[in-house]
Amino acid sequence: NQVILVSCFVNVCSMIMFAAYYTYTPEVYKTSVRGRGVGIASGLSRLAGFLAPLVNSGLLAVSDGITLPMMVNFGAMVISTVFMVSLPIQTKGRALD
């Protein structure tokens, strides 16, 4: 029961992060390289989506329960959020070139 609740919470948080990435990324790059920048961000996102189940299955194999995979996923989300919040480029009021 708790696993389902935590999984739903993690899924909602990851969807919010993806919405922020896809909104922020196009604003950072100039028009001439915007497509490539968004494509790279999208490609890395898909790569992570492919690798996550493999990593989680490996973590499940070496742990006694689901605590280790959940903590690793939570830690990755926290690190990603910290990096996203600390991005140095402010796009508010900036003209799209």
mmCIF file of N, CA, C and O in Angstrom:
data_model
loop_
_atom_site.group_PDB
_atom_site.id
_atom_site.type_symbol
_atom_site.label_atom_id
_atom_site.label_comp_id
_atom_site.label_asym_id
_atom_site.label_seq_id
_atom_site.Cartn_x
_atom_site.Cartn_y
_atom_site.Cartn_z
ATOM 1 N N ASN A 1 0.830 -1.197 0.000
ATOM 2 C CA ASN A 1 0.000 0.000 0.000
ATOM 3 C C ASN A 1 0.871 1.257 0.000
ATOM 4 O O ASN A 1 0.623 2.195 -0.743
ATOM 5 N N GLN A 2 1.896 1.268 0.858
ATOM 6 C CA GLN A 2 2.794 2.419 0.901
ATOM 7 C C GLN A 2 3.619 2.528 -0.373
ATOM 8 O O GLN A 2 3.936 3.629 -0.804
ATOM 9 N N VAL A 3 3.951 1.399 -0.962
ATOM 10 C CA VAL A 3 4.723 1.405 -2.206
ATOM 11 C C VAL A 3 3.942 2.100 -3.305
ATOM 12 O O VAL A 3 4.480 2.899 -4.071
ATOM 13 N N ILE A 4 2.655 1.820 -3.381
ATOM 14 C CA ILE A 4 1.820 2.454 -4.405
ATOM 15 C C ILE A 4 1.745 3.954 -4.180
ATOM 16 O O ILE A 4 1.869 4.742 -5.126
ATOM 17 N N LEU A 5 1.570 4.375 -2.938
ATOM 18 C CA LEU A 5 1.501 5.813 -2.643
ATOM 19 C C LEU A 5 2.815 6.514 -2.970
ATOM 20 O O LEU A 5 2.821 7.588 -3.583
ATOM 21 N N VAL A 6 3.924 5.914 -2.574
ATOM 22 C CA VAL A 6 5.225 6.516 -2.864
ATOM 23 C C VAL A 6 5.479 6.547 -4.366
ATOM 24 O O VAL A 6 5.963 7.541 -4.910
ATOM 25 N N SER A 7 5.118 5.481 -5.063
ATOM 26 C CA SER A 7 5.303 5.447 -6.512
ATOM 27 C C SER A 7 4.470 6.512 -7.208
ATOM 28 O O SER A 7 4.941 7.164 -8.145
ATOM 29 N N CYS A 8 3.242 6.704 -6.753
ATOM 30 C CA CYS A 8 2.394 7.760 -7.330
ATOM 31 C C CYS A 8 2.994 9.137 -7.060
ATOM 32 O O CYS A 8 3.013 10.000 -7.942
ATOM 33 N N PHE A 9 3.495 9.349 -5.844
ATOM 34 C CA PHE A 9 4.108 10.630 -5.508
ATOM 35 C C PHE A 9 5.342 10.888 -6.359
ATOM 36 O O PHE A 9 5.533 11.985 -6.888
ATOM 37 N N VAL A 10 6.175 9.882 -6.521
ATOM 38 C CA VAL A 10 7.383 10.018 -7.339
ATOM 39 C C VAL A 10 7.008 10.301 -8.788
ATOM 40 O O VAL A 10 7.628 11.145 -9.457
ATOM 41 N N ASN A 11 5.979 9.634 -9.289
ATOM 42 C CA ASN A 11 5.540 9.854 -10.662
ATOM 43 C C ASN A 11 5.037 11.284 -10.862
ATOM 44 O O ASN A 11 5.375 11.925 -11.859
ATOM 45 N N VAL A 12 4.262 11.787 -9.922
ATOM 46 C CA VAL A 12 3.773 13.169 -10.020
ATOM 47 C C VAL A 12 4.944 14.149 -9.986
ATOM 48 O O VAL A 12 5.009 15.088 -10.783
ATOM 49 N N CYS A 13 5.892 13.926 -9.085
ATOM 50 C CA CYS A 13 7.059 14.814 -8.999
ATOM 51 C C CYS A 13 7.884 14.770 -10.274
ATOM 52 O O CYS A 13 8.363 15.806 -10.744
ATOM 53 N N SER A 14 8.045 13.594 -10.848
ATOM 54 C CA SER A 14 8.836 13.504 -12.080
ATOM 55 C C SER A 14 8.110 14.181 -13.239
ATOM 56 O O SER A 14 8.754 14.810 -14.090
ATOM 57 N N MET A 15 6.792 14.108 -13.283
ATOM 58 C CA MET A 15 6.047 14.798 -14.338
ATOM 59 C C MET A 15 6.183 16.314 -14.202
ATOM 60 O O MET A 15 6.297 17.027 -15.205
ATOM 61 N N ILE A 16 6.196 16.800 -12.967
ATOM 62 C CA ILE A 16 6.396 18.232 -12.740
ATOM 63 C C ILE A 16 7.796 18.639 -13.191
ATOM 64 O O ILE A 16 7.985 19.678 -13.828
ATOM 65 N N MET A 17 8.792 17.797 -12.890
ATOM 66 C CA MET A 17 10.161 18.104 -13.320
ATOM 67 C C MET A 17 10.273 18.114 -14.835
ATOM 68 O O MET A 17 10.913 18.995 -15.411
ATOM 69 N N PHE A 18 9.645 17.144 -15.503
ATOM 70 C CA PHE A 18 9.697 17.117 -16.962
ATOM 71 C C PHE A 18 9.018 18.340 -17.555
ATOM 72 O O PHE A 18 9.495 18.903 -18.537
ATOM 73 N N ALA A 19 7.922 18.770 -16.957
ATOM 74 C CA ALA A 19 7.247 19.978 -17.442
ATOM 75 C C ALA A 19 8.161 21.187 -17.303
ATOM 76 O O ALA A 19 8.232 22.034 -18.204
ATOM 77 N N ALA A 20 8.889 21.252 -16.206
ATOM 78 C CA ALA A 20 9.824 22.363 -16.013
ATOM 79 C C ALA A 20 10.980 22.288 -17.003
ATOM 80 O O ALA A 20 11.388 23.305 -17.578
ATOM 81 N N TYR A 21 11.511 21.081 -17.220
ATOM 82 C CA TYR A 21 12.602 20.930 -18.180
ATOM 83 C C TYR A 21 12.180 21.352 -19.578
ATOM 84 O O TYR A 21 12.890 22.071 -20.263
ATOM 85 N N TYR A 22 11.021 20.874 -20.007
ATOM 86 C CA TYR A 22 10.582 21.168 -21.367
ATOM 87 C C TYR A 22 10.147 22.613 -21.537
ATOM 88 O O TYR A 22 10.073 23.112 -22.651
ATOM 89 N N THR A 23 9.853 23.299 -20.449
ATOM 90 C CA THR A 23 9.539 24.719 -20.523
ATOM 91 C C THR A 23 10.817 25.555 -20.482
ATOM 92 O O THR A 23 10.958 26.530 -21.210
ATOM 93 N N TYR A 24 11.740 25.164 -19.633
ATOM 94 C CA TYR A 24 12.957 25.951 -19.414
ATOM 95 C C TYR A 24 13.975 25.772 -20.541
ATOM 96 O O TYR A 24 14.576 26.746 -20.996
ATOM 97 N N THR A 25 14.168 24.554 -20.995
ATOM 98 C CA THR A 25 15.208 24.261 -21.975
ATOM 99 C C THR A 25 15.104 25.095 -23.251
ATOM 100 O O THR A 25 16.111 25.658 -23.689
ATOM 101 N N PRO A 26 13.930 25.242 -23.866
ATOM 102 C CA PRO A 26 13.871 26.050 -25.089
ATOM 103 C C PRO A 26 14.187 27.522 -24.856
ATOM 104 O O PRO A 26 14.659 28.202 -25.759
ATOM 105 N N GLU A 27 13.941 28.015 -23.655
ATOM 106 C CA GLU A 27 14.204 29.420 -23.373
ATOM 107 C C GLU A 27 15.688 29.714 -23.185
ATOM 108 O O GLU A 27 16.112 30.853 -23.317
ATOM 109 N N VAL A 28 16.473 28.712 -22.860
ATOM 110 C CA VAL A 28 17.895 28.912 -22.585
ATOM 111 C C VAL A 28 18.695 29.056 -23.866
ATOM 112 O O VAL A 28 19.605 29.877 -23.950
ATOM 113 N N TYR A 29 18.349 28.280 -24.862
ATOM 114 C CA TYR A 29 19.134 28.245 -26.089
ATOM 115 C C TYR A 29 18.658 29.293 -27.092
ATOM 116 O O TYR A 29 17.485 29.619 -27.148
ATOM 117 N N LYS A 30 19.585 29.783 -27.900
ATOM 118 C CA LYS A 30 19.229 30.684 -28.989
ATOM 119 C C LYS A 30 18.430 29.918 -30.030
ATOM 120 O O LYS A 30 18.496 28.697 -30.112
ATOM 121 N N THR A 31 17.707 30.651 -30.837
ATOM 122 C CA THR A 31 16.842 30.026 -31.822
ATOM 123 C C THR A 31 17.615 29.105 -32.759
ATOM 124 O O THR A 31 17.124 28.046 -33.149
ATOM 125 N N SER A 32 18.832 29.481 -33.097
ATOM 126 C CA SER A 32 19.606 28.692 -34.058
ATOM 127 C C SER A 32 19.972 27.302 -33.542
ATOM 128 O O SER A 32 20.186 26.383 -34.327
ATOM 129 N N VAL A 33 20.051 27.121 -32.246
ATOM 130 C CA VAL A 33 20.411 25.812 -31.687
ATOM 131 C C VAL A 33 19.320 25.252 -30.768
ATOM 132 O O VAL A 33 19.534 24.247 -30.102
ATOM 133 N N ARG A 34 18.174 25.901 -30.727
ATOM 134 C CA ARG A 34 17.101 25.494 -29.813
ATOM 135 C C ARG A 34 16.631 24.067 -30.084
ATOM 136 O O ARG A 34 16.453 23.276 -29.160
ATOM 137 N N GLY A 35 16.435 23.722 -31.330
ATOM 138 C CA GLY A 35 15.974 22.370 -31.656
ATOM 139 C C GLY A 35 16.953 21.311 -31.195
ATOM 140 O O GLY A 35 16.565 20.275 -30.657
ATOM 141 N N ARG A 36 18.228 21.582 -31.392
ATOM 142 C CA ARG A 36 19.253 20.628 -30.961
ATOM 143 C C ARG A 36 19.278 20.532 -29.431
ATOM 144 O O ARG A 36 19.402 19.445 -28.875
ATOM 145 N N GLY A 37 19.155 21.656 -28.750
ATOM 146 C CA GLY A 37 19.162 21.654 -27.281
ATOM 147 C C GLY A 37 17.991 20.886 -26.704
ATOM 148 O O GLY A 37 18.143 20.066 -25.795
ATOM 149 N N VAL A 38 16.806 21.135 -27.242
ATOM 150 C CA VAL A 38 15.628 20.406 -26.780
ATOM 151 C C VAL A 38 15.747 18.931 -27.140
ATOM 152 O O VAL A 38 15.372 18.054 -26.362
ATOM 153 N N GLY A 39 16.302 18.630 -28.303
ATOM 154 C CA GLY A 39 16.483 17.244 -28.714
ATOM 155 C C GLY A 39 17.446 16.497 -27.799
ATOM 156 O O GLY A 39 17.209 15.341 -27.447
ATOM 157 N N ILE A 40 18.532 17.158 -27.418
ATOM 158 C CA ILE A 40 19.492 16.531 -26.515
ATOM 159 C C ILE A 40 18.849 16.273 -25.157
ATOM 160 O O ILE A 40 18.986 15.188 -24.582
ATOM 161 N N ALA A 41 18.128 17.267 -24.648
ATOM 162 C CA ALA A 41 17.453 17.089 -23.356
ATOM 163 C C ALA A 41 16.425 15.962 -23.432
ATOM 164 O O ALA A 41 16.319 15.137 -22.518
ATOM 165 N N SER A 42 15.690 15.900 -24.527
ATOM 166 C CA SER A 42 14.697 14.844 -24.698
ATOM 167 C C SER A 42 15.369 13.478 -24.825
ATOM 168 O O SER A 42 14.908 12.492 -24.241
ATOM 169 N N GLY A 43 16.458 13.415 -25.568
ATOM 170 C CA GLY A 43 17.176 12.157 -25.729
ATOM 171 C C GLY A 43 17.743 11.641 -24.417
ATOM 172 O O GLY A 43 17.657 10.437 -24.119
ATOM 173 N N LEU A 44 18.317 12.535 -23.618
ATOM 174 C CA LEU A 44 18.858 12.124 -22.319
ATOM 175 C C LEU A 44 17.737 11.659 -21.391
ATOM 176 O O LEU A 44 17.913 10.718 -20.610
ATOM 177 N N SER A 45 16.602 12.312 -21.490
ATOM 178 C CA SER A 45 15.449 11.904 -20.693
ATOM 179 C C SER A 45 14.997 10.500 -21.075
ATOM 180 O O SER A 45 14.698 9.669 -20.216
ATOM 181 N N ARG A 46 14.959 10.219 -22.352
ATOM 182 C CA ARG A 46 14.552 8.884 -22.810
ATOM 183 C C ARG A 46 15.590 7.827 -22.434
ATOM 184 O O ARG A 46 15.245 6.691 -22.098
ATOM 185 N N LEU A 47 16.861 8.198 -22.492
ATOM 186 C CA LEU A 47 17.909 7.270 -22.076
ATOM 187 C C LEU A 47 17.773 6.925 -20.593
ATOM 188 O O LEU A 47 17.878 5.755 -20.204
ATOM 189 N N ALA A 48 17.512 7.933 -19.786
ATOM 190 C CA ALA A 48 17.311 7.682 -18.361
ATOM 191 C C ALA A 48 16.082 6.817 -18.127
ATOM 192 O O ALA A 48 16.081 5.943 -17.245
ATOM 193 N N GLY A 49 15.030 7.036 -18.917
ATOM 194 C CA GLY A 49 13.833 6.208 -18.799
ATOM 195 C C GLY A 49 14.092 4.760 -19.182
ATOM 196 O O GLY A 49 13.441 3.846 -18.681
ATOM 197 N N PHE A 50 15.047 4.541 -20.067
ATOM 198 C CA PHE A 50 15.425 3.178 -20.451
ATOM 199 C C PHE A 50 16.297 2.526 -19.376
ATOM 200 O O PHE A 50 16.156 1.347 -19.076
ATOM 201 N N LEU A 51 17.218 3.304 -18.809
ATOM 202 C CA LEU A 51 18.169 2.747 -17.849
ATOM 203 C C LEU A 51 17.577 2.559 -16.449
ATOM 204 O O LEU A 51 18.033 1.681 -15.708
ATOM 205 N N ALA A 52 16.590 3.351 -16.085
ATOM 206 C CA ALA A 52 16.037 3.291 -14.730
ATOM 207 C C ALA A 52 15.518 1.904 -14.350
ATOM 208 O O ALA A 52 15.838 1.418 -13.258
ATOM 209 N N PRO A 53 14.727 1.241 -15.192
ATOM 210 C CA PRO A 53 14.274 -0.100 -14.802
ATOM 211 C C PRO A 53 15.422 -1.110 -14.663
ATOM 212 O O PRO A 53 15.379 -1.985 -13.796
ATOM 213 N N LEU A 54 16.451 -0.952 -15.478
ATOM 214 C CA LEU A 54 17.596 -1.855 -15.368
ATOM 215 C C LEU A 54 18.337 -1.641 -14.049
ATOM 216 O O LEU A 54 18.713 -2.602 -13.364
ATOM 217 N N VAL A 55 18.535 -0.385 -13.693
ATOM 218 C CA VAL A 55 19.210 -0.068 -12.427
ATOM 219 C C VAL A 55 18.359 -0.537 -11.251
ATOM 220 O O VAL A 55 18.866 -1.140 -10.300
ATOM 221 N N ASN A 56 17.049 -0.264 -11.327
ATOM 222 C CA ASN A 56 16.177 -0.671 -10.229
ATOM 223 C C ASN A 56 16.115 -2.179 -10.075
ATOM 224 O O ASN A 56 16.076 -2.687 -8.954
ATOM 225 N N SER A 57 16.089 -2.912 -11.163
ATOM 226 C CA SER A 57 16.070 -4.369 -11.040
ATOM 227 C C SER A 57 17.375 -4.880 -10.434
ATOM 228 O O SER A 57 17.371 -5.829 -9.649
ATOM 229 N N GLY A 58 18.484 -4.245 -10.785
ATOM 230 C CA GLY A 58 19.755 -4.614 -10.166
ATOM 231 C C GLY A 58 19.785 -4.296 -8.679
ATOM 232 O O GLY A 58 20.282 -5.096 -7.872
ATOM 233 N N LEU A 59 19.205 -3.154 -8.318
ATOM 234 C CA LEU A 59 19.142 -2.795 -6.898
ATOM 235 C C LEU A 59 18.215 -3.734 -6.133
ATOM 236 O O LEU A 59 18.492 -4.083 -4.987
ATOM 237 N N LEU A 60 17.121 -4.119 -6.758
ATOM 238 C CA LEU A 60 16.213 -5.072 -6.106
ATOM 239 C C LEU A 60 16.889 -6.426 -5.905
ATOM 240 O O LEU A 60 16.637 -7.114 -4.912
ATOM 241 N N ALA A 61 17.753 -6.808 -6.832
ATOM 242 C CA ALA A 61 18.429 -8.094 -6.732
ATOM 243 C C ALA A 61 19.431 -8.128 -5.576
ATOM 244 O O ALA A 61 19.636 -9.185 -4.973
ATOM 245 N N VAL A 62 20.035 -6.993 -5.254
ATOM 246 C CA VAL A 62 21.055 -6.979 -4.195
ATOM 247 C C VAL A 62 20.520 -6.524 -2.849
ATOM 248 O O VAL A 62 21.237 -6.567 -1.860
ATOM 249 N N SER A 63 19.257 -6.106 -2.798
ATOM 250 C CA SER A 63 18.707 -5.650 -1.524
ATOM 251 C C SER A 63 17.627 -6.603 -1.037
ATOM 252 O O SER A 63 17.135 -7.447 -1.785
ATOM 253 N N ASP A 64 17.263 -6.448 0.225
ATOM 254 C CA ASP A 64 16.253 -7.324 0.824
ATOM 255 C C ASP A 64 14.829 -6.888 0.509
ATOM 256 O O ASP A 64 13.899 -7.669 0.587
ATOM 257 N N GLY A 65 14.654 -5.641 0.184
ATOM 258 C CA GLY A 65 13.312 -5.130 -0.085
ATOM 259 C C GLY A 65 13.375 -4.019 -1.114
ATOM 260 O O GLY A 65 14.302 -3.945 -1.919
ATOM 261 N N ILE A 66 12.410 -3.149 -1.040
ATOM 262 C CA ILE A 66 12.347 -2.053 -2.015
ATOM 263 C C ILE A 66 12.926 -0.761 -1.476
ATOM 264 O O ILE A 66 12.924 0.254 -2.162
ATOM 265 N N THR A 67 13.436 -0.783 -0.251
ATOM 266 C CA THR A 67 13.941 0.445 0.361
ATOM 267 C C THR A 67 15.112 1.023 -0.415
ATOM 268 O O THR A 67 15.142 2.224 -0.689
ATOM 269 N N LEU A 68 16.068 0.211 -0.781
ATOM 270 C CA LEU A 68 17.251 0.709 -1.500
ATOM 271 C C LEU A 68 16.886 1.323 -2.850
ATOM 272 O O LEU A 68 17.286 2.464 -3.129
ATOM 273 N N PRO A 69 16.104 0.647 -3.703
ATOM 274 C CA PRO A 69 15.740 1.289 -4.968
ATOM 275 C C PRO A 69 14.958 2.585 -4.788
ATOM 276 O O PRO A 69 15.177 3.559 -5.504
ATOM 277 N N MET A 70 14.059 2.614 -3.802
ATOM 278 C CA MET A 70 13.276 3.834 -3.567
ATOM 279 C C MET A 70 14.176 4.978 -3.103
ATOM 280 O O MET A 70 14.000 6.115 -3.526
ATOM 281 N N MET A 71 15.133 4.673 -2.244
ATOM 282 C CA MET A 71 16.031 5.716 -1.750
ATOM 283 C C MET A 71 16.954 6.224 -2.856
ATOM 284 O O MET A 71 17.233 7.422 -2.944
ATOM 285 N N VAL A 72 17.419 5.329 -3.713
ATOM 286 C CA VAL A 72 18.268 5.748 -4.832
ATOM 287 C C VAL A 72 17.476 6.648 -5.787
ATOM 288 O O VAL A 72 17.962 7.694 -6.228
ATOM 289 N N ASN A 73 16.242 6.271 -6.083
ATOM 290 C CA ASN A 73 15.410 7.093 -6.960
ATOM 291 C C ASN A 73 15.103 8.447 -6.329
ATOM 292 O O ASN A 73 15.140 9.479 -6.998
ATOM 293 N N PHE A 74 14.803 8.439 -5.042
ATOM 294 C CA PHE A 74 14.531 9.688 -4.346
ATOM 295 C C PHE A 74 15.760 10.579 -4.337
ATOM 296 O O PHE A 74 15.677 11.780 -4.575
ATOM 297 N N GLY A 75 16.915 9.989 -4.089
ATOM 298 C CA GLY A 75 18.161 10.760 -4.107
ATOM 299 C C GLY A 75 18.443 11.365 -5.469
ATOM 300 O O GLY A 75 18.869 12.517 -5.571
ATOM 301 N N ALA A 76 18.193 10.595 -6.525
ATOM 302 C CA ALA A 76 18.390 11.123 -7.882
ATOM 303 C C ALA A 76 17.444 12.282 -8.165
ATOM 304 O O ALA A 76 17.837 13.280 -8.792
ATOM 305 N N MET A 77 16.211 12.187 -7.686
ATOM 306 C CA MET A 77 15.263 13.287 -7.876
ATOM 307 C C MET A 77 15.696 14.528 -7.115
ATOM 308 O O MET A 77 15.585 15.641 -7.615
ATOM 309 N N VAL A 78 16.185 14.337 -5.898
ATOM 310 C CA VAL A 78 16.639 15.482 -5.096
ATOM 311 C C VAL A 78 17.832 16.148 -5.775
ATOM 312 O O VAL A 78 17.873 17.381 -5.904
ATOM 313 N N ILE A 79 18.789 15.366 -6.227
ATOM 314 C CA ILE A 79 19.960 15.929 -6.909
ATOM 315 C C ILE A 79 19.540 16.660 -8.170
ATOM 316 O O ILE A 79 20.001 17.779 -8.443
ATOM 317 N N SER A 80 18.659 16.073 -8.939
ATOM 318 C CA SER A 80 18.172 16.707 -10.164
ATOM 319 C C SER A 80 17.446 18.011 -9.864
ATOM 320 O O SER A 80 17.624 19.020 -10.558
ATOM 321 N N THR A 81 16.643 18.020 -8.811
ATOM 322 C CA THR A 81 15.915 19.231 -8.427
ATOM 323 C C THR A 81 16.873 20.324 -7.983
ATOM 324 O O THR A 81 16.704 21.488 -8.354
ATOM 325 N N VAL A 82 17.881 19.960 -7.212
ATOM 326 C CA VAL A 82 18.871 20.958 -6.761
ATOM 327 C C VAL A 82 19.595 21.559 -7.962
ATOM 328 O O VAL A 82 19.768 22.786 -8.043
ATOM 329 N N PHE A 83 19.998 20.734 -8.909
ATOM 330 C CA PHE A 83 20.665 21.251 -10.103
ATOM 331 C C PHE A 83 19.739 22.140 -10.915
ATOM 332 O O PHE A 83 20.145 23.184 -11.420
ATOM 333 N N MET A 84 18.481 21.741 -11.028
ATOM 334 C CA MET A 84 17.540 22.518 -11.822
ATOM 335 C C MET A 84 17.270 23.871 -11.182
ATOM 336 O O MET A 84 17.229 24.894 -11.865
ATOM 337 N N VAL A 85 17.126 23.891 -9.863
ATOM 338 C CA VAL A 85 16.854 25.150 -9.166
ATOM 339 C C VAL A 85 18.068 26.070 -9.202
ATOM 340 O O VAL A 85 17.935 27.290 -9.256
ATOM 341 N N SER A 86 19.257 25.493 -9.224
ATOM 342 C CA SER A 86 20.468 26.317 -9.181
ATOM 343 C C SER A 86 21.011 26.680 -10.560
ATOM 344 O O SER A 86 22.123 27.187 -10.668
ATOM 345 N N LEU A 87 20.237 26.423 -11.607
ATOM 346 C CA LEU A 87 20.699 26.794 -12.941
ATOM 347 C C LEU A 87 20.923 28.305 -13.002
ATOM 348 O O LEU A 87 20.078 29.083 -12.555
ATOM 349 N N PRO A 88 22.052 28.736 -13.551
ATOM 350 C CA PRO A 88 22.429 30.142 -13.451
ATOM 351 C C PRO A 88 21.732 31.055 -14.445
ATOM 352 O O PRO A 88 21.853 32.266 -14.326
ATOM 353 N N ILE A 89 21.003 30.525 -15.397
ATOM 354 C CA ILE A 89 20.438 31.358 -16.435
ATOM 355 C C ILE A 89 19.015 31.738 -16.087
ATOM 356 O O ILE A 89 18.145 30.885 -15.951
ATOM 357 N N GLN A 90 18.774 33.025 -15.926
ATOM 358 C CA GLN A 90 17.435 33.531 -15.642
ATOM 359 C C GLN A 90 16.784 33.914 -16.966
ATOM 360 O O GLN A 90 17.313 34.720 -17.724
ATOM 361 N N THR A 91 15.634 33.336 -17.255
ATOM 362 C CA THR A 91 14.984 33.585 -18.543
ATOM 363 C C THR A 91 13.811 34.544 -18.439
ATOM 364 O O THR A 91 13.212 34.882 -19.450
ATOM 365 N N LYS A 92 13.487 35.002 -17.256
ATOM 366 C CA LYS A 92 12.346 35.902 -17.085
ATOM 367 C C LYS A 92 12.620 37.239 -17.776
ATOM 368 O O LYS A 92 13.638 37.885 -17.546
ATOM 369 N N GLY A 93 11.716 37.630 -18.646
ATOM 370 C CA GLY A 93 11.843 38.909 -19.343
ATOM 371 C C GLY A 93 12.884 38.931 -20.445
ATOM 372 O O GLY A 93 13.150 39.968 -21.034
ATOM 373 N N ARG A 94 13.484 37.806 -20.726
ATOM 374 C CA ARG A 94 14.543 37.724 -21.735
ATOM 375 C C ARG A 94 13.911 37.475 -23.110
ATOM 376 O O ARG A 94 13.030 36.636 -23.258
ATOM 377 N N ALA A 95 14.371 38.190 -24.099
ATOM 378 C CA ALA A 95 13.840 38.026 -25.465
ATOM 379 C C ALA A 95 14.369 36.738 -26.076
ATOM 380 O O ALA A 95 15.527 36.368 -25.858
ATOM 381 N N LEU A 96 13.518 36.057 -26.802
ATOM 382 C CA LEU A 96 13.949 34.871 -27.529
ATOM 383 C C LEU A 96 14.651 35.331 -28.799
ATOM 384 O O LEU A 96 14.066 36.004 -29.625
ATOM 385 N N ASP A 97 15.917 34.974 -28.957
ATOM 386 C CA ASP A 97 16.704 35.434 -30.105
ATOM 387 C C ASP A 97 16.305 34.706 -31.355
ATOM 388 O O ASP A 97 16.432 33.597 -31.560
#
